[in-house]
Amino acid sequence: MADIVQPEPDVEVCDLPEAVAPSDLAVAEHLLASILVRSWLAARPDRLASPEEPL
C-alpha cells in the first residue's frame, strides 16, 4: 500500500506587519462587534422591549 502524503500548506504563518499596531486591531474588533450587535438588534426589535427575558 502507498503511504499517504500530506500536502504542503499554501499559506505561510507570518507575524503582523509593523504598520498594524495592536491598538488598530482592537479598534477594528470593537467596530465589528458594534456592527454585529446593531444588525442583530435591527433583526430582532422585540429584544429591545424586554431585555430581562432569557434567550
XYZ file of C-alpha atoms in Angstrom, residues 18-37:
20
model
C 4.889 46.554 11.581
C 2.335 49.026 10.189
C -0.528 47.275 12.015
C -0.471 48.201 15.676
C -2.359 46.166 18.312
C -4.468 49.244 19.052
C -5.593 49.307 15.396
C -6.717 45.710 15.731
C -8.620 46.490 18.934
C -10.457 49.359 17.214
C -11.347 47.127 14.268
C -12.580 44.393 16.618
C -14.740 46.885 18.535
C -16.254 48.279 15.338
C -17.029 44.807 14.011
C -18.684 43.813 17.302
C -20.741 47.019 17.272
C -21.915 46.387 13.703
C -22.863 42.802 14.539
C -24.849 43.832 17.627
